Short mmCIF file of C-alpha atoms in Angstrom, two decimals:
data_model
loop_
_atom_site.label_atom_id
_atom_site.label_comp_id
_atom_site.label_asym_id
_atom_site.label_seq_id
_atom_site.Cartn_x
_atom_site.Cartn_y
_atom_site.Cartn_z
CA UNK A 1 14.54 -33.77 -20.46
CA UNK A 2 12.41 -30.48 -20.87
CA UNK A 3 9.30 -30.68 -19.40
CA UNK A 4 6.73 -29.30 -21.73
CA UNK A 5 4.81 -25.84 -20.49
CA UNK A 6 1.08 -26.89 -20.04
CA UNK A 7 2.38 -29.91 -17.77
CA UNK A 8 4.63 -27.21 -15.78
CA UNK A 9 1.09 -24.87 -15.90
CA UNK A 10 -0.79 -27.84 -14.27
CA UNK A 11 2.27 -28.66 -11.78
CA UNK A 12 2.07 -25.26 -10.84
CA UNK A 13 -1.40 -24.96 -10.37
CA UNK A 14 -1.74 -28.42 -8.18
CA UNK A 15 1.38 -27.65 -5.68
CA UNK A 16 -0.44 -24.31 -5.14
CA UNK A 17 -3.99 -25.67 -4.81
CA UNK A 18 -2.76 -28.36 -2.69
CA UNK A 19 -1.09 -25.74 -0.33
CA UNK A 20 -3.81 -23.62 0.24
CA UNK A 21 -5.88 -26.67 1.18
CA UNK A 22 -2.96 -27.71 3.49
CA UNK A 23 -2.76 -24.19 5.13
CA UNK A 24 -6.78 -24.54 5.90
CA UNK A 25 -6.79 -27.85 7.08
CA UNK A 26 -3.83 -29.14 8.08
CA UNK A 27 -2.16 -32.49 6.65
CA UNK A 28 -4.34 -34.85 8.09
CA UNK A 29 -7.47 -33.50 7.40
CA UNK A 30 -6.70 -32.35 3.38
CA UNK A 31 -8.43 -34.47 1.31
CA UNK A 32 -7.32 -34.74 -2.98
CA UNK A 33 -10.89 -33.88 -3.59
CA UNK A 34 -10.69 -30.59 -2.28
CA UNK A 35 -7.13 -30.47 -4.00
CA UNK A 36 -8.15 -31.03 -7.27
CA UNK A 37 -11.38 -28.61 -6.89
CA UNK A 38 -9.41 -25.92 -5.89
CA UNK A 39 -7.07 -26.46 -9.14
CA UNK A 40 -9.76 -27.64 -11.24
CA UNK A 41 -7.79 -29.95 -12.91
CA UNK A 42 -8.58 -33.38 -13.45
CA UNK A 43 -7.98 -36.55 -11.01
CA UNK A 44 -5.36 -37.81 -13.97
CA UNK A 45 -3.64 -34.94 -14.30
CA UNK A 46 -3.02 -34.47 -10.28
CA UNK A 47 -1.78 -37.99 -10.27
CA UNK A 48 0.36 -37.76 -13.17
CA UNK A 49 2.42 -35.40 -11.14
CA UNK A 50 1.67 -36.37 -7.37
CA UNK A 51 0.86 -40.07 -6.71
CA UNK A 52 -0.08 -38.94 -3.19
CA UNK A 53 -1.13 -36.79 -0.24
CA UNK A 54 2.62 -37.37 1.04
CA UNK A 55 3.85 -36.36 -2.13
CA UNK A 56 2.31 -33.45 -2.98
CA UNK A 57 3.65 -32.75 1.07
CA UNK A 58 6.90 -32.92 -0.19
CA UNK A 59 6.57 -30.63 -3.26
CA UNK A 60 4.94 -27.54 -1.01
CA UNK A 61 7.82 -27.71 1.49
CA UNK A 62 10.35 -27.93 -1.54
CA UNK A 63 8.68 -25.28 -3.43
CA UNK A 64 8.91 -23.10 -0.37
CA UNK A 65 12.28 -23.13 0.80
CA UNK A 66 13.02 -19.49 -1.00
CA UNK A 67 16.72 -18.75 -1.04
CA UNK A 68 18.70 -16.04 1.12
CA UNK A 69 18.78 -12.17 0.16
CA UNK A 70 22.28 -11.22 -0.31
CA UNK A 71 23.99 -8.19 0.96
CA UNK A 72 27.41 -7.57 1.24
CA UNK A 73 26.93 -7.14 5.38
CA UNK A 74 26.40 -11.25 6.05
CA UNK A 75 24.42 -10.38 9.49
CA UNK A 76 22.44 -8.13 7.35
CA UNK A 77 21.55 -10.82 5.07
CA UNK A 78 20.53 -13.28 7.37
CA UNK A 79 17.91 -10.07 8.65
CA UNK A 80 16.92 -9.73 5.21
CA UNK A 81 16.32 -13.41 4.94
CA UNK A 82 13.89 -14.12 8.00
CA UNK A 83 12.27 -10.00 7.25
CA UNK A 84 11.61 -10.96 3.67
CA UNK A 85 9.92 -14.25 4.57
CA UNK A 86 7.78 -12.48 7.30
CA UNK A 87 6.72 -10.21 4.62
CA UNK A 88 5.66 -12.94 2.04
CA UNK A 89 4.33 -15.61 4.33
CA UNK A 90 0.47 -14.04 4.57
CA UNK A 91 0.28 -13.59 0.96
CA UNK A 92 1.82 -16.52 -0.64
CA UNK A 93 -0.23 -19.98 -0.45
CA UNK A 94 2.76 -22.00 -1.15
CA UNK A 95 4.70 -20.30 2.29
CA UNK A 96 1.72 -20.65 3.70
CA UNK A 97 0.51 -24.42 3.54
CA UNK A 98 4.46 -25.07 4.16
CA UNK A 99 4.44 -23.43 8.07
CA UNK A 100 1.22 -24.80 8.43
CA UNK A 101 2.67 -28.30 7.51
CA UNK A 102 5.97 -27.78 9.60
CA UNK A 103 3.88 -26.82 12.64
CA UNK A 104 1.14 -29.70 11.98
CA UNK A 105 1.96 -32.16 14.55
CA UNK A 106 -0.67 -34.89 12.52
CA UNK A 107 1.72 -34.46 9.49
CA UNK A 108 4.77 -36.79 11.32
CA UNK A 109 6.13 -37.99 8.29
CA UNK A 110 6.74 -34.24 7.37
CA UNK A 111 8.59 -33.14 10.25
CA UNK A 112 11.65 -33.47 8.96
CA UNK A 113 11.18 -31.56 6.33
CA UNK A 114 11.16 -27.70 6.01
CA UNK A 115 12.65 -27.70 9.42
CA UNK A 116 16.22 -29.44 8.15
CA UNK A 117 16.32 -27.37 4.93
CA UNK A 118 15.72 -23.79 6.65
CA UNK A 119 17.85 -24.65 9.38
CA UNK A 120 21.06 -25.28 7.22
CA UNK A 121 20.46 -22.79 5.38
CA UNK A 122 20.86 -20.36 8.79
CA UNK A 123 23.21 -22.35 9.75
CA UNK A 124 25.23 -21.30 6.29
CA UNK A 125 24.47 -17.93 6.45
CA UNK A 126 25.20 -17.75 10.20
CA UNK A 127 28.69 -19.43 8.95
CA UNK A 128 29.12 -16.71 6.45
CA UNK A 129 29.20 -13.96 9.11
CA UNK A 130 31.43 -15.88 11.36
CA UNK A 131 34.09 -15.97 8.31
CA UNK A 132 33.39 -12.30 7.75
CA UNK A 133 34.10 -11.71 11.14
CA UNK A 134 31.08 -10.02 12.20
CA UNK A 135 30.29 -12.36 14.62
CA UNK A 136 31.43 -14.25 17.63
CA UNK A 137 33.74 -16.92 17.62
CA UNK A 138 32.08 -18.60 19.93
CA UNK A 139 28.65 -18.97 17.92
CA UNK A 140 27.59 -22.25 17.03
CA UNK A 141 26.02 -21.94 13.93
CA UNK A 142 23.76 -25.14 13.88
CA UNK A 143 22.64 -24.58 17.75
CA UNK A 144 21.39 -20.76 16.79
CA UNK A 145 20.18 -21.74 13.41
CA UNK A 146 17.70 -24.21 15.15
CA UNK A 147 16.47 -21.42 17.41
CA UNK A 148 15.89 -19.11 14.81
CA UNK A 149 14.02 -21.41 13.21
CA UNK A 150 12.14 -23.08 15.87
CA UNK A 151 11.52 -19.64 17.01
CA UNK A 152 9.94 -18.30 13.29
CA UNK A 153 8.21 -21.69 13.66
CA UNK A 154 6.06 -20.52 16.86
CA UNK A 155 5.77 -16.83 16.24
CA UNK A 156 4.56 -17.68 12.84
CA UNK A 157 1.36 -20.07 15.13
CA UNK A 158 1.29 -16.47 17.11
CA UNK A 159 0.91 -13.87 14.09
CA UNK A 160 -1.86 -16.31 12.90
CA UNK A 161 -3.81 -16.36 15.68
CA UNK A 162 -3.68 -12.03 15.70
CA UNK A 163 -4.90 -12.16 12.93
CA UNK A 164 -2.81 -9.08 11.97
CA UNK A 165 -0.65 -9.35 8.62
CA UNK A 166 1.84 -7.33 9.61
CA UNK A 167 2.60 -9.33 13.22
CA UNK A 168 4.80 -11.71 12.03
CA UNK A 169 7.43 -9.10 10.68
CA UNK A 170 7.30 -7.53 13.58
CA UNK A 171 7.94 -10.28 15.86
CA UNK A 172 10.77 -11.54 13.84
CA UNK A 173 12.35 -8.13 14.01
CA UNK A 174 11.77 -8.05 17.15
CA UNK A 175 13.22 -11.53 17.61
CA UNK A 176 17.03 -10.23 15.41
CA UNK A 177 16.92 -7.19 17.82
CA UNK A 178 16.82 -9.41 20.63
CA UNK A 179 19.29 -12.07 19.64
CA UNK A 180 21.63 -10.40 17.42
CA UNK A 181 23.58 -8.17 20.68
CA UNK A 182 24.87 -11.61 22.09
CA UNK A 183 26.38 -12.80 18.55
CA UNK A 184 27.34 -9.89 16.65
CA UNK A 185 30.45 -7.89 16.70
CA UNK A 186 29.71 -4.05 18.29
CA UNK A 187 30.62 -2.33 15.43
CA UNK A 188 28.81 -4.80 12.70
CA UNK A 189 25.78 -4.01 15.19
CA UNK A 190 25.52 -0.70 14.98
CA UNK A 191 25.63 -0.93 11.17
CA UNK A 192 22.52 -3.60 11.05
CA UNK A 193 19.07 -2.66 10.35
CA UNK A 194 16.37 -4.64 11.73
CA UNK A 195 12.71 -2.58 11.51
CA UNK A 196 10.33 -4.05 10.42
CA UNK A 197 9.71 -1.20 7.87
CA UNK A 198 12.86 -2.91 5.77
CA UNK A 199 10.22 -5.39 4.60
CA UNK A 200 8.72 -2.81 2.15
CA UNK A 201 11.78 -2.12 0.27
CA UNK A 202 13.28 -5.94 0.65
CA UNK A 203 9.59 -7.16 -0.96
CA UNK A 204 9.92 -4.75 -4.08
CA UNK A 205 13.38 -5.61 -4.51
CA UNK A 206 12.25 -9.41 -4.45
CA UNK A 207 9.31 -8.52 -7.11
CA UNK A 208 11.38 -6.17 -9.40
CA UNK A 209 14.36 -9.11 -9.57
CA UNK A 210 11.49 -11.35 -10.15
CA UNK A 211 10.32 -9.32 -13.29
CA UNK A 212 13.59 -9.20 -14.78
CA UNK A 213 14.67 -12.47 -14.39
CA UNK A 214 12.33 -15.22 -15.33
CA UNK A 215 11.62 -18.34 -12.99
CA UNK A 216 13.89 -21.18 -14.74
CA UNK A 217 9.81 -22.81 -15.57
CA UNK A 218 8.42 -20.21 -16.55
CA UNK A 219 11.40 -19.55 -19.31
CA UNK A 220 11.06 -23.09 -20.08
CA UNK A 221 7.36 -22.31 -21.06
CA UNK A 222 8.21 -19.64 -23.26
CA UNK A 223 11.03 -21.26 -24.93
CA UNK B 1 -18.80 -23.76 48.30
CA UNK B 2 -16.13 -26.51 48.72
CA UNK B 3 -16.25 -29.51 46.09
CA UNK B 4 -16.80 -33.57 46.82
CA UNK B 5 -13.17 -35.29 46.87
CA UNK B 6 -14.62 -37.77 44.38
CA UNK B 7 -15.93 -35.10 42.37
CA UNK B 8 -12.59 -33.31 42.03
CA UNK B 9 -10.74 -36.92 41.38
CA UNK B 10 -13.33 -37.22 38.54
CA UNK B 11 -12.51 -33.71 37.34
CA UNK B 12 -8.44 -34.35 37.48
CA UNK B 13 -9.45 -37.85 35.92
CA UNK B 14 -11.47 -35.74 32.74
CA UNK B 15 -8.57 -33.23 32.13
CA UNK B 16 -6.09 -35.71 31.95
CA UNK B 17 -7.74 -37.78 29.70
CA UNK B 18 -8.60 -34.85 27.33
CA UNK B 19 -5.33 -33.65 27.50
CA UNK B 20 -3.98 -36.89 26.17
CA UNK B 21 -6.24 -37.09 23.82
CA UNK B 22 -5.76 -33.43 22.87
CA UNK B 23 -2.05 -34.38 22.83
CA UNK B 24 -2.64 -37.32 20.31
CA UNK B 25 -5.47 -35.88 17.34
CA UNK B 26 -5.74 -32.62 18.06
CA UNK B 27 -8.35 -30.58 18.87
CA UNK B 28 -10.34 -31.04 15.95
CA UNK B 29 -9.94 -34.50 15.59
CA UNK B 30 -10.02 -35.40 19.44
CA UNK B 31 -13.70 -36.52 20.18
CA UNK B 32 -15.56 -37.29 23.60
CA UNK B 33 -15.82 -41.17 23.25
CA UNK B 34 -12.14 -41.80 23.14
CA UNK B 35 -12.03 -38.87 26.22
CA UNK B 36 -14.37 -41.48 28.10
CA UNK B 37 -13.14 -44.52 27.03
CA UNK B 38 -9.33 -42.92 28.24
CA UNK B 39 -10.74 -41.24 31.84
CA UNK B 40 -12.40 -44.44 32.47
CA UNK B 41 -15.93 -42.49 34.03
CA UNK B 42 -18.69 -42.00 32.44
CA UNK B 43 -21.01 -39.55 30.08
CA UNK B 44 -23.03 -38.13 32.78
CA UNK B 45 -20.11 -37.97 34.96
CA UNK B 46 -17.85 -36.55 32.19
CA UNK B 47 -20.71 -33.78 31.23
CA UNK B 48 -20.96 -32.68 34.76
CA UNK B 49 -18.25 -31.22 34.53
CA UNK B 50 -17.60 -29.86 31.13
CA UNK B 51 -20.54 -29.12 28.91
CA UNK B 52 -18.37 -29.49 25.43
CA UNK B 53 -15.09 -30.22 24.13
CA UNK B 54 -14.44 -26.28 24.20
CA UNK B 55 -14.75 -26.27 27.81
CA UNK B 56 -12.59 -29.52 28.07
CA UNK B 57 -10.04 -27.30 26.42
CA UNK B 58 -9.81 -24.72 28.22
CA UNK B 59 -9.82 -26.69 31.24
CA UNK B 60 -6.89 -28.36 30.10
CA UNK B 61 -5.32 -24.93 29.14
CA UNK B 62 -6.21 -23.04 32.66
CA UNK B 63 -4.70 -25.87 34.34
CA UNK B 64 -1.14 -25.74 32.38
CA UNK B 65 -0.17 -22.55 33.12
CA UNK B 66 2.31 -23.79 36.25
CA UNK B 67 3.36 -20.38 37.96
CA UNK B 68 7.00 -19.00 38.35
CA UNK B 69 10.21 -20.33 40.22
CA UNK B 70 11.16 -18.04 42.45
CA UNK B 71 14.65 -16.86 42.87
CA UNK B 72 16.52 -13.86 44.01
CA UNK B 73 17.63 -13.20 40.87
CA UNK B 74 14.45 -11.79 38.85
CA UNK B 75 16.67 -12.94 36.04
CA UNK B 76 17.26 -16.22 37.29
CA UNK B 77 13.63 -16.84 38.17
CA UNK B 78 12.56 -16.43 34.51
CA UNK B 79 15.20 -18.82 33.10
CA UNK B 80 14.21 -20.88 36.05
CA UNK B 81 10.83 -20.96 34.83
CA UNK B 82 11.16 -21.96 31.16
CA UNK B 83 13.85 -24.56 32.20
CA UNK B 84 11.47 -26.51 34.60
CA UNK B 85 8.50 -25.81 32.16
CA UNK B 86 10.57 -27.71 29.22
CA UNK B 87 11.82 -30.48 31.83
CA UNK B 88 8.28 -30.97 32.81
CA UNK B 89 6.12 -30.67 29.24
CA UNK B 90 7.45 -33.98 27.94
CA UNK B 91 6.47 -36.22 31.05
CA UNK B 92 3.01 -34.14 31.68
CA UNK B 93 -0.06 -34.89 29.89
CA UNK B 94 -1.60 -31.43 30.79
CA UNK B 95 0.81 -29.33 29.36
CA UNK B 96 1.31 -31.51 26.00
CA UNK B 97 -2.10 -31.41 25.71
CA UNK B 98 -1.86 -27.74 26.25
CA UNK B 99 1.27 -27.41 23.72
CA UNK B 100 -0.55 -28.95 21.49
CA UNK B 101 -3.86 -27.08 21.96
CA UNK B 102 -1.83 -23.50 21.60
CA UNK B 103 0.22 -24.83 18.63
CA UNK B 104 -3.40 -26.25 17.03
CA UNK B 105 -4.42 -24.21 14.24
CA UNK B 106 -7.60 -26.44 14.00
CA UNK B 107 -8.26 -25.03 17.16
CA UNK B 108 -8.56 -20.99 16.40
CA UNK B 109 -11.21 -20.66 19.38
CA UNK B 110 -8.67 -21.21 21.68
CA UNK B 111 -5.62 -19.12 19.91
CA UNK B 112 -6.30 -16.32 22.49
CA UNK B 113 -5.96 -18.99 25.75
CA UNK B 114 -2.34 -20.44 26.79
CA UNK B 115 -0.61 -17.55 24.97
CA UNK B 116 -2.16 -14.75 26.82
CA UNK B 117 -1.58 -16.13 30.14
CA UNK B 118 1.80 -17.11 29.74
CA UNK B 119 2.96 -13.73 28.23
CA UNK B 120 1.59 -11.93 30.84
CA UNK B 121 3.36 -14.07 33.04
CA UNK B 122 6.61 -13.75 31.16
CA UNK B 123 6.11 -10.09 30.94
CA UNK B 124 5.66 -9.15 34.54
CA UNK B 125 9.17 -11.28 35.28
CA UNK B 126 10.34 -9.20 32.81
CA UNK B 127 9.27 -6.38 34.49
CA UNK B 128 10.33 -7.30 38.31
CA UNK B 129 13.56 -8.25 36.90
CA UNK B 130 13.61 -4.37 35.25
CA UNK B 131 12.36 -2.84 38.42
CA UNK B 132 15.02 -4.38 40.33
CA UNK B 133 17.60 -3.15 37.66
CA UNK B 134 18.93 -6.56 36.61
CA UNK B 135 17.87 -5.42 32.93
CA UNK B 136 17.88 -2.64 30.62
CA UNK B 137 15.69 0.41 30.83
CA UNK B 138 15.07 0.01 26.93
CA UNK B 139 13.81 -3.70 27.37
CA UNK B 140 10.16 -3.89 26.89
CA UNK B 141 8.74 -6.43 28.66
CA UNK B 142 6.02 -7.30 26.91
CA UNK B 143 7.72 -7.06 23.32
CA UNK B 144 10.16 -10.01 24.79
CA UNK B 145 7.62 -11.93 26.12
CA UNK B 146 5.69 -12.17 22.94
CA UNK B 147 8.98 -13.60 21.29
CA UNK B 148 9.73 -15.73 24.35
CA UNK B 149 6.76 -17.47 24.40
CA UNK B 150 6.40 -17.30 20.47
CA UNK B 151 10.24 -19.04 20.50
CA UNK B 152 8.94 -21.48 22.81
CA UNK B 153 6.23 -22.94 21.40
CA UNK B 154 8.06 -23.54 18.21
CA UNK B 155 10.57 -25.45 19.82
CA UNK B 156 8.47 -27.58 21.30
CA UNK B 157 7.18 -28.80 17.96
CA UNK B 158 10.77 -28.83 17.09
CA UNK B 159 11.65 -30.97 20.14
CA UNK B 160 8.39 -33.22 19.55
CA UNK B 161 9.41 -34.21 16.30
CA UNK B 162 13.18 -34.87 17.24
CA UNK B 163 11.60 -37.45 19.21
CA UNK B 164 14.39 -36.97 22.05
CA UNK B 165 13.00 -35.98 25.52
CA UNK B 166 15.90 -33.53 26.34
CA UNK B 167 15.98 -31.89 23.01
CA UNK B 168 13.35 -29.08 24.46
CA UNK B 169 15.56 -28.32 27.63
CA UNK B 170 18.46 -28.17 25.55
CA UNK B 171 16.67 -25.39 23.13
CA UNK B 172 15.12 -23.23 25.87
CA UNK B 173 18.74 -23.00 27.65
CA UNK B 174 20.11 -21.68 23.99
CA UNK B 175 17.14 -19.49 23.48
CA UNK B 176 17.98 -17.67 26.80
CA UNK B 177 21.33 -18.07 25.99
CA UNK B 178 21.26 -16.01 22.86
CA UNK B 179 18.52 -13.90 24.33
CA UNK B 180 19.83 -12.72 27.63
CA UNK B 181 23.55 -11.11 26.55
CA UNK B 182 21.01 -8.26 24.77
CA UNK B 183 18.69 -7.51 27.50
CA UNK B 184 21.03 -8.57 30.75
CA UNK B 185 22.69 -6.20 33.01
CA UNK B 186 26.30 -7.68 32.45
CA UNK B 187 27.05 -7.74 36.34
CA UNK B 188 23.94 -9.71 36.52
CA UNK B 189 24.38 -11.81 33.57
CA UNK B 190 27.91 -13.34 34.70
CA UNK B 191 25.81 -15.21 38.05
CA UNK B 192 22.77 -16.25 35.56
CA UNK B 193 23.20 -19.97 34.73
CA UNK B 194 21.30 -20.98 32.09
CA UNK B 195 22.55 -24.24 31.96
CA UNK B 196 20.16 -27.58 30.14
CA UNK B 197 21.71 -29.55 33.76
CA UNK B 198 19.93 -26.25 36.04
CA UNK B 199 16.59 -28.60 35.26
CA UNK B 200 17.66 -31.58 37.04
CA UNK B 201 17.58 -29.73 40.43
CA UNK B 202 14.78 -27.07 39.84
CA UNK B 203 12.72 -30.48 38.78
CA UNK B 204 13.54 -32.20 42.08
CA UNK B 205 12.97 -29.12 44.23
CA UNK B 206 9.53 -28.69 42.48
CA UNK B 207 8.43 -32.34 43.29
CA UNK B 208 10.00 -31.74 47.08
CA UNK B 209 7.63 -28.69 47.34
CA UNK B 210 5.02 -30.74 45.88
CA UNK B 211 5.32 -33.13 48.46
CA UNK B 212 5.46 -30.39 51.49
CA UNK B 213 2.21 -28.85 50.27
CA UNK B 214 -0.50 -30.08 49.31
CA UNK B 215 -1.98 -28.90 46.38
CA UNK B 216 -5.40 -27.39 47.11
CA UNK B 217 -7.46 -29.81 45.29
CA UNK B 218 -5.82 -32.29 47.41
CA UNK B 219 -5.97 -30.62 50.73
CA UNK B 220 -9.64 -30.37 50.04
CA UNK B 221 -9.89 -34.31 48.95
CA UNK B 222 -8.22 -35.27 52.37
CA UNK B 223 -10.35 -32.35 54.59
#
């Protein structure tokens, strides 16, 4: 059943709402007060969607697992991946209150959230290359998946703290140029890219495919 | 001047207890009554030594940072170092309370205070271990040490919420694992072991020195 577009409008505008509030104050500490000033909706509406703190939890982390990039070089994709999300984590509320909720130690019902979902999804993409060819045989995908992500977990804390925007992609390049010698094949290496400069043209690829392809709700809306 | 040994077992007594509690709510959420009620001494006592909750903090925080292993191998002594850090953090109120404090986004006064320190620890290993030739000219040390210490304090959320007390070991020795092929001398990599078992003897040989040697605070207490 079609939802119908003001009730995806007011979805929308809760889940986002409702992750800024998370990002500022952590799990514990977000009340649905502040939640429902911020969207300035009303209490019935919120809870016609959300019938809890826990819930709407659940629909930020959801909302914020983004997909892979693809390119036809899989180790290049998986760089595109974490370079992408580097790049749209300081600007976009709903990445946002999601790392602040996967790094909130008060939000323990949580934890096994975004963690699990990003982490296969390495862990396919890390696959991927391994198929290709392009790297080791002797990668485990899980065991370097949860690294990566543990690792984008904590530098993620660190960029925060610099206050700089542009810190996280440059620790998470930094982090590929570091790990990807001891996986990848020599000559896939040499063909990988993993500046942080990449970000620019990976973020107006991402907006440009966003503009001619409409999100599945928001071409539900217009329908 | 030197200080009273029941002063100083009041002192240990106070950090403890606010690491703990640090460990369990937070900074934001941890509050002096339960630090009291926990250390067992009392306001005045408490207050004597630490004029707020900030200065409880970093107590707690000056008082994680643990110092190197030392080993031949410049390489070996780093890996040493994270691998008894990770066996330790579980079992050590301190340095939970310390984890928690530097993974704490409530607590943004303190974002500059375990991270600093331990980069600049991990960064001049980094740089003996370059100075001795065990690791590439290109390496920069402090670069790495960001994303080392980044990387770790990730996975120790990730290993906190996997509940399992070996899971952080067992994440540090794949970190360096992935890490060191990249940066590592190869003649110098093959006698690295980075091993998750490598803990169970650099643990006992740190509680064997701990036992030879007083610890300074103790050597006072017993003067």
């Amino acid at each position: 059943m079609a939802r119908q577009p003001r009730a995806i409008r007011t979805r929308n505008a809760v889940l986002t709402a409702a992750a800024e509030v998370f990002a500022r104050r952590g799990y514990e500490a977000a009340n649905i007060a502040e939640i429902l000033t911020q969207a300035q909706v009303t209490k019935g509406a919120l809870y016609f969607h959300f019938a809890s703190k826990e819930e709407l939890a659940r629909g930020v982390l959801e909302h914020a697992v983004t997909g892979t990039v693809d390119h036809p070089v899989k180790v290049q994709a998986l760089v595109d991946t974490g370079l992408l999300l580097s790049r749209r984590l300081p600007n976009e509320p709903i990445l946002r209150g999601a790392a602040r909720l996967a790094a909130d130690q008060g939000a323990g019902a949580f934890f096994g959230g975004p963690w699990p979902m990003w982490t296969d999804l390495t862990a396919r993409q890390l696959a991927e290359a391994k198929e290709a060819g392009e790297i080791y045989e002797s990668v485990d995908p899980m065991g370097t998946a949860e690294v990566l992500v543990g690792a984008f977990t904590g530098m993620q804390l660190m960029a925060l703290a610099s206050g700089t925007e542009q810190e996280l992609v440059r620790l998470t390049s930094k982090l590929y140029e570091l790990i990807l010698p001891g996986i990848t094949m020599p000559a896939v290496l040499q063909r990988v890219d993993t500046s942080p400069a990449r970000s620019d043209a990976l973020l107006e690829q991402a907006r440009a495919q966003n503009a001619a392809e409409p999100a599945p709700e928001e071409a539900a809306e217009s329908a």
